[in-house]
Amino acid sequence: MEVYICKDEEQMGRVAAEHVVKHLLGKPNPVLGVATGSSPLTLYANLARMQDEGIIDFSKMPAFALDEYVGISIDHPESYYQVIHRTVTEPLRMDPNLVHVPNGRADDLELAAKQYEDAIREAGGIDVQILGVGTNGHVGFNEPYTSFYSRTHALPLTSQTRKDNARFFDSIDEVPTAAITQGLGTILDSGVAVFVANGEHKADAIAQLVEGPVAVRCPASFLQLHSEVIVVIDEAAASKLKDREHFFTL
Ligand code: GLP
């Protein structure tokens, strides 16, 4: 695990984007895994800049989102289908036909989950997976106590996660109660995982992800078992780390 502690969110986005691009450029047919949330926004802005500078081309690159709410309309501005379109597909000028989001509207969610796994496999697997972390340690929508071996699946959301995400909706009652997400096993299969997190409210989750024991109550801690994980955070998110001498302070 490589941990980079940045001065601020802007530097976090730049450093994370450089890692993402470096690993994508090393692949003949790269596949990108993308995440929603506010944490990766400066990362995406830097990916767009690097594309403008001619360093990388996203126009033919397949992408897979981590998750989607169950039961939300595809037109809802907070459906992850729309969020990914707005924050990733458009700014990175990706081909919308190549950007995949799990289908949270399917009558048969188990089948939709299986089809999503098949699509990832047929694309050759995810080379670089961008990740954020929930305040309760969730990754994608893998809530505490999700199995380490889980593949894409539907599950109920915890009250903590619904509370955290209420800021995107008019009221907490409008936040969906369930989601479909790549499993922890799916995420662990990615070639490189690049985590971004900023703000003091992420400090506990980051401490558990980086230094804490691997435990089902904190899904992010399973990423300690990933073969190549890069954690890029700001000072506030790093504030509960103890082993600072092992990490890069920028
Ligand atoms: C959501 C998403 C996660 C994301 C998390 C953190 O619940 N399902 O993939 O990492 O929120 O979001 P933010 O970056 O806005 O704090």
Short mmCIF file of C-alpha atoms and ligand atoms in Angstrom, two decimals:
data_model
loop_
_atom_site.label_atom_id
_atom_site.label_comp_id
_atom_site.label_asym_id
_atom_site.label_seq_id
_atom_site.Cartn_x
_atom_site.Cartn_y
_atom_site.Cartn_z
CA MET A 1 0.00 0.00 0.00
CA GLU A 2 1.24 3.48 -0.90
CA VAL A 3 -0.19 6.40 1.08
CA TYR A 4 0.19 10.02 -0.09
CA ILE A 5 -0.80 12.79 2.31
CA CYS A 6 -1.54 15.97 0.39
CA LYS A 7 -1.72 19.60 1.48
CA ASP A 8 -5.23 20.09 0.15
CA GLU A 9 -7.99 18.71 -2.05
CA GLU A 10 -6.52 20.24 -5.20
CA GLN A 11 -3.18 18.48 -4.72
CA MET A 12 -5.04 15.27 -3.84
CA GLY A 13 -6.87 15.36 -7.18
CA ARG A 14 -3.68 16.05 -9.12
CA VAL A 15 -1.62 13.32 -7.45
CA ALA A 16 -4.42 10.73 -7.70
CA ALA A 17 -4.97 11.55 -11.39
CA GLU A 18 -1.27 11.08 -12.12
CA HIS A 19 -1.38 7.60 -10.58
CA VAL A 20 -4.56 6.69 -12.47
CA VAL A 21 -3.11 7.83 -15.81
CA LYS A 22 0.27 6.16 -15.22
CA HIS A 23 -1.38 2.79 -14.68
CA LEU A 24 -3.87 3.16 -17.54
CA LEU A 25 -1.11 4.06 -19.99
CA GLY A 26 0.71 0.86 -19.12
CA LYS A 27 -2.17 -1.25 -20.51
CA PRO A 28 -2.90 -2.09 -24.16
CA ASN A 29 -6.73 -1.84 -23.80
CA PRO A 30 -7.29 -0.11 -20.45
CA VAL A 31 -10.56 -0.34 -18.55
CA LEU A 32 -11.37 2.27 -15.90
CA GLY A 33 -13.49 1.79 -12.78
CA VAL A 34 -15.23 4.99 -11.66
CA ALA A 35 -16.87 6.14 -8.46
CA THR A 36 -19.51 8.71 -7.56
CA GLY A 37 -19.27 11.06 -4.57
CA SER A 38 -17.60 14.41 -4.03
CA SER A 39 -14.15 12.95 -3.20
CA PRO A 40 -13.11 12.09 -6.79
CA LEU A 41 -14.28 15.37 -8.39
CA THR A 42 -10.85 17.07 -8.40
CA LEU A 43 -9.37 13.79 -9.66
CA TYR A 44 -11.80 13.83 -12.63
CA ALA A 45 -11.02 17.51 -13.29
CA ASN A 46 -7.33 16.60 -13.50
CA LEU A 47 -8.03 13.63 -15.79
CA ALA A 48 -9.91 16.03 -18.09
CA ARG A 49 -6.97 18.43 -18.02
CA MET A 50 -4.51 15.64 -18.84
CA GLN A 51 -6.69 14.62 -21.77
CA ASP A 52 -6.68 18.25 -23.00
CA GLU A 53 -2.88 18.20 -22.74
CA GLY A 54 -2.79 15.11 -24.96
CA ILE A 55 -1.40 12.81 -22.27
CA ILE A 56 -4.31 10.34 -22.40
CA ASP A 57 -7.40 9.66 -24.50
CA PHE A 58 -10.61 8.49 -22.84
CA SER A 59 -12.77 8.52 -25.98
CA LYS A 60 -12.61 4.77 -26.58
CA MET A 61 -11.96 3.57 -23.03
CA PRO A 62 -14.61 1.37 -21.39
CA ALA A 63 -15.61 2.36 -17.85
CA PHE A 64 -17.58 0.63 -15.10
CA ALA A 65 -19.25 2.44 -12.21
CA LEU A 66 -19.21 0.87 -8.77
CA ASP A 67 -22.85 1.15 -7.81
CA GLU A 68 -26.39 2.47 -8.24
CA TYR A 69 -29.42 3.04 -6.03
CA VAL A 70 -32.19 0.45 -6.32
CA GLY A 71 -35.52 1.73 -7.58
CA ILE A 72 -34.43 5.25 -8.53
CA SER A 73 -35.58 6.54 -11.93
CA ILE A 74 -32.83 6.71 -14.55
CA ASP A 75 -33.77 10.38 -15.12
CA HIS A 76 -33.44 11.36 -11.46
CA PRO A 77 -30.51 13.82 -11.23
CA GLU A 78 -29.10 11.86 -8.26
CA SER A 79 -29.31 8.43 -9.88
CA TYR A 80 -25.73 7.28 -10.25
CA TYR A 81 -26.46 6.81 -13.95
CA GLN A 82 -26.90 10.61 -14.20
CA VAL A 83 -24.14 11.44 -11.73
CA ILE A 84 -21.60 9.38 -13.68
CA HIS A 85 -22.78 10.94 -16.93
CA ARG A 86 -22.41 14.46 -15.49
CA THR A 87 -19.15 14.05 -13.59
CA VAL A 88 -17.27 11.45 -15.67
CA THR A 89 -18.64 10.64 -19.14
CA GLU A 90 -19.14 14.23 -20.30
CA PRO A 91 -16.03 15.92 -18.84
CA LEU A 92 -13.80 13.04 -19.98
CA ARG A 93 -15.55 12.93 -23.39
CA MET A 94 -16.08 9.18 -23.01
CA ASP A 95 -18.35 7.19 -25.34
CA PRO A 96 -21.63 6.83 -23.34
CA ASN A 97 -22.10 3.38 -24.91
CA LEU A 98 -18.90 2.24 -23.21
CA VAL A 99 -19.73 3.62 -19.75
CA HIS A 100 -21.58 1.03 -17.65
CA VAL A 101 -23.60 1.58 -14.46
CA PRO A 102 -25.32 -1.29 -12.60
CA ASN A 103 -29.06 -1.49 -13.35
CA GLY A 104 -30.91 -0.59 -10.15
CA ARG A 105 -34.26 -0.64 -11.94
CA ALA A 106 -34.15 -4.31 -12.97
CA ASP A 107 -37.03 -6.54 -11.84
CA ASP A 108 -34.48 -9.28 -11.30
CA LEU A 109 -31.59 -7.64 -9.44
CA GLU A 110 -29.74 -10.92 -9.07
CA LEU A 111 -29.70 -11.34 -12.83
CA ALA A 112 -28.68 -7.69 -13.34
CA ALA A 113 -25.81 -8.23 -10.89
CA LYS A 114 -24.65 -11.35 -12.72
CA GLN A 115 -24.83 -9.55 -16.07
CA TYR A 116 -22.71 -6.73 -14.65
CA GLU A 117 -20.06 -9.18 -13.51
CA ASP A 118 -20.13 -10.81 -16.97
CA ALA A 119 -19.70 -7.41 -18.66
CA ILE A 120 -16.66 -6.59 -16.51
CA ARG A 121 -15.14 -9.97 -17.28
CA GLU A 122 -15.84 -9.66 -21.03
CA ALA A 123 -14.13 -6.24 -21.03
CA GLY A 124 -11.03 -7.95 -19.64
CA GLY A 125 -11.42 -6.77 -16.03
CA ILE A 126 -10.92 -3.36 -14.47
CA ASP A 127 -7.34 -2.11 -14.70
CA VAL A 128 -7.62 0.94 -12.46
CA GLN A 129 -10.46 1.32 -9.94
CA ILE A 130 -11.11 4.77 -8.50
CA LEU A 131 -12.58 4.56 -4.99
CA GLY A 132 -13.96 6.79 -2.27
CA VAL A 133 -14.92 5.72 1.22
CA GLY A 134 -18.10 6.24 3.25
CA THR A 135 -17.87 7.60 6.78
CA ASN A 136 -18.80 4.12 8.03
CA GLY A 137 -16.07 2.52 5.92
CA HIS A 138 -18.27 1.43 3.04
CA VAL A 139 -16.68 1.03 -0.38
CA GLY A 140 -18.98 1.31 -3.38
CA PHE A 141 -22.13 0.51 -1.43
CA ASN A 142 -20.60 -2.46 0.40
CA GLU A 143 -21.84 -1.71 3.88
CA PRO A 144 -20.25 -3.05 7.10
CA TYR A 145 -20.46 -6.85 7.39
CA THR A 146 -20.47 -7.43 3.62
CA SER A 147 -18.57 -10.61 2.75
CA PHE A 148 -14.99 -10.31 1.61
CA TYR A 149 -15.82 -12.64 -1.30
CA SER A 150 -18.95 -10.78 -2.46
CA ARG A 151 -19.51 -10.14 -6.15
CA THR A 152 -21.94 -7.56 -7.59
CA HIS A 153 -25.10 -7.74 -5.48
CA ALA A 154 -28.07 -5.77 -4.14
CA LEU A 155 -28.28 -4.88 -0.44
CA PRO A 156 -30.12 -2.56 1.97
CA LEU A 157 -28.42 0.73 2.86
CA THR A 158 -27.61 1.55 6.49
CA SER A 159 -29.22 4.53 8.20
CA GLN A 160 -25.74 6.15 8.43
CA THR A 161 -25.27 5.99 4.66
CA ARG A 162 -28.80 7.27 3.97
CA LYS A 163 -28.15 10.13 6.41
CA ASP A 164 -24.81 10.94 4.72
CA ASN A 165 -26.39 10.92 1.27
CA ALA A 166 -29.51 12.90 2.28
CA ARG A 167 -27.65 16.06 1.26
CA PHE A 168 -28.22 15.13 -2.38
CA PHE A 169 -32.00 14.79 -1.94
CA ASP A 170 -34.82 17.09 -0.73
CA SER A 171 -35.28 14.97 2.39
CA ILE A 172 -33.95 11.77 3.93
CA ASP A 173 -37.22 10.02 3.05
CA GLU A 174 -36.30 10.38 -0.61
CA VAL A 175 -32.97 8.57 -0.22
CA PRO A 176 -33.38 5.05 -1.63
CA THR A 177 -33.26 2.26 0.94
CA ALA A 178 -31.24 -0.20 -1.15
CA ALA A 179 -28.48 -0.31 -3.74
CA ILE A 180 -26.70 -2.59 -6.18
CA THR A 181 -22.92 -2.54 -5.97
CA GLN A 182 -19.81 -4.27 -7.22
CA GLY A 183 -18.84 -6.66 -4.44
CA LEU A 184 -15.67 -6.48 -2.39
CA GLY A 185 -14.42 -9.51 -4.32
CA THR A 186 -15.06 -7.65 -7.59
CA ILE A 187 -13.19 -4.59 -6.35
CA LEU A 188 -10.29 -6.70 -5.09
CA ASP A 189 -9.93 -8.16 -8.59
CA SER A 190 -9.09 -4.73 -10.06
CA GLY A 191 -5.48 -4.26 -11.17
CA VAL A 192 -4.82 -1.11 -9.13
CA ALA A 193 -7.14 0.57 -6.63
CA VAL A 194 -6.77 4.34 -6.18
CA PHE A 195 -8.54 5.70 -3.09
CA VAL A 196 -9.25 9.40 -2.60
CA ALA A 197 -10.63 10.96 0.59
CA ASN A 198 -10.56 14.41 2.11
CA GLY A 199 -11.95 16.01 5.23
CA GLU A 200 -11.93 15.19 8.92
CA HIS A 201 -15.17 13.22 8.67
CA LYS A 202 -13.18 10.57 6.73
CA ALA A 203 -10.34 10.31 9.27
CA ASP A 204 -11.74 7.28 11.14
CA ALA A 205 -12.51 5.34 7.96
CA ILE A 206 -9.04 6.14 6.56
CA ALA A 207 -7.32 5.08 9.79
CA GLN A 208 -9.13 1.74 9.60
CA LEU A 209 -8.46 1.35 5.90
CA VAL A 210 -4.74 2.05 6.23
CA GLU A 211 -3.77 0.90 9.73
CA GLY A 212 -6.76 -0.81 11.27
CA PRO A 213 -7.29 -4.53 11.54
CA VAL A 214 -8.94 -6.16 8.54
CA ALA A 215 -12.49 -6.55 9.80
CA VAL A 216 -15.95 -7.02 8.29
CA ARG A 217 -17.27 -4.05 10.24
CA CYS A 218 -15.07 -1.83 8.04
CA PRO A 219 -15.27 -2.99 4.39
CA ALA A 220 -12.53 -0.50 3.37
CA SER A 221 -10.06 -2.44 5.57
CA PHE A 222 -10.30 -5.39 3.12
CA LEU A 223 -8.42 -3.22 0.65
CA GLN A 224 -5.30 -3.96 2.74
CA LEU A 225 -5.43 -7.32 0.96
CA HIS A 226 -5.46 -5.75 -2.51
CA SER A 227 -2.27 -6.38 -4.48
CA GLU A 228 -1.78 -2.72 -5.43
CA VAL A 229 -3.61 0.00 -3.54
CA ILE A 230 -2.76 3.70 -3.61
CA VAL A 231 -4.36 5.96 -1.00
CA VAL A 232 -4.33 9.70 -1.74
CA ILE A 233 -5.77 11.87 1.03
CA ASP A 234 -5.58 15.35 2.50
CA GLU A 235 -4.16 16.25 5.93
CA ALA A 236 -7.59 16.26 7.58
CA ALA A 237 -8.42 12.73 6.37
CA ALA A 238 -4.92 11.64 7.49
CA SER A 239 -5.29 13.17 10.95
CA LYS A 240 -5.87 9.82 12.73
CA LEU A 241 -2.97 7.94 11.11
CA LYS A 242 -0.20 6.97 13.51
CA ASP A 243 2.50 5.43 11.27
CA ARG A 244 3.24 8.67 9.42
CA GLU A 245 6.89 7.79 8.77
CA HIS A 246 5.76 5.04 6.37
CA PHE A 247 3.69 7.42 4.28
CA PHE A 248 4.59 10.09 1.74
CA THR A 249 3.81 13.59 3.00
CA LEU A 250 3.69 15.98 0.03
C1 GLP B 1 -21.48 7.00 -1.71
C2 GLP B 1 -20.91 6.08 -2.78
C3 GLP B 1 -19.48 5.72 -2.52
C4 GLP B 1 -18.68 6.95 -2.14
C5 GLP B 1 -19.24 7.52 -0.86
C6 GLP B 1 -18.46 8.72 -0.36
O1 GLP B 1 -22.22 6.37 -0.75
N1 GLP B 1 -21.69 4.91 -2.95
O2 GLP B 1 -18.94 5.08 -3.67
O3 GLP B 1 -17.33 6.61 -1.98
O4 GLP B 1 -20.57 7.89 -1.08
O5 GLP B 1 -18.92 9.90 -0.96
P1 GLP B 1 -18.23 11.30 -0.83
O6 GLP B 1 -17.00 11.22 -1.66
O7 GLP B 1 -19.21 12.28 -1.40
O8 GLP B 1 -17.95 11.52 0.60
#
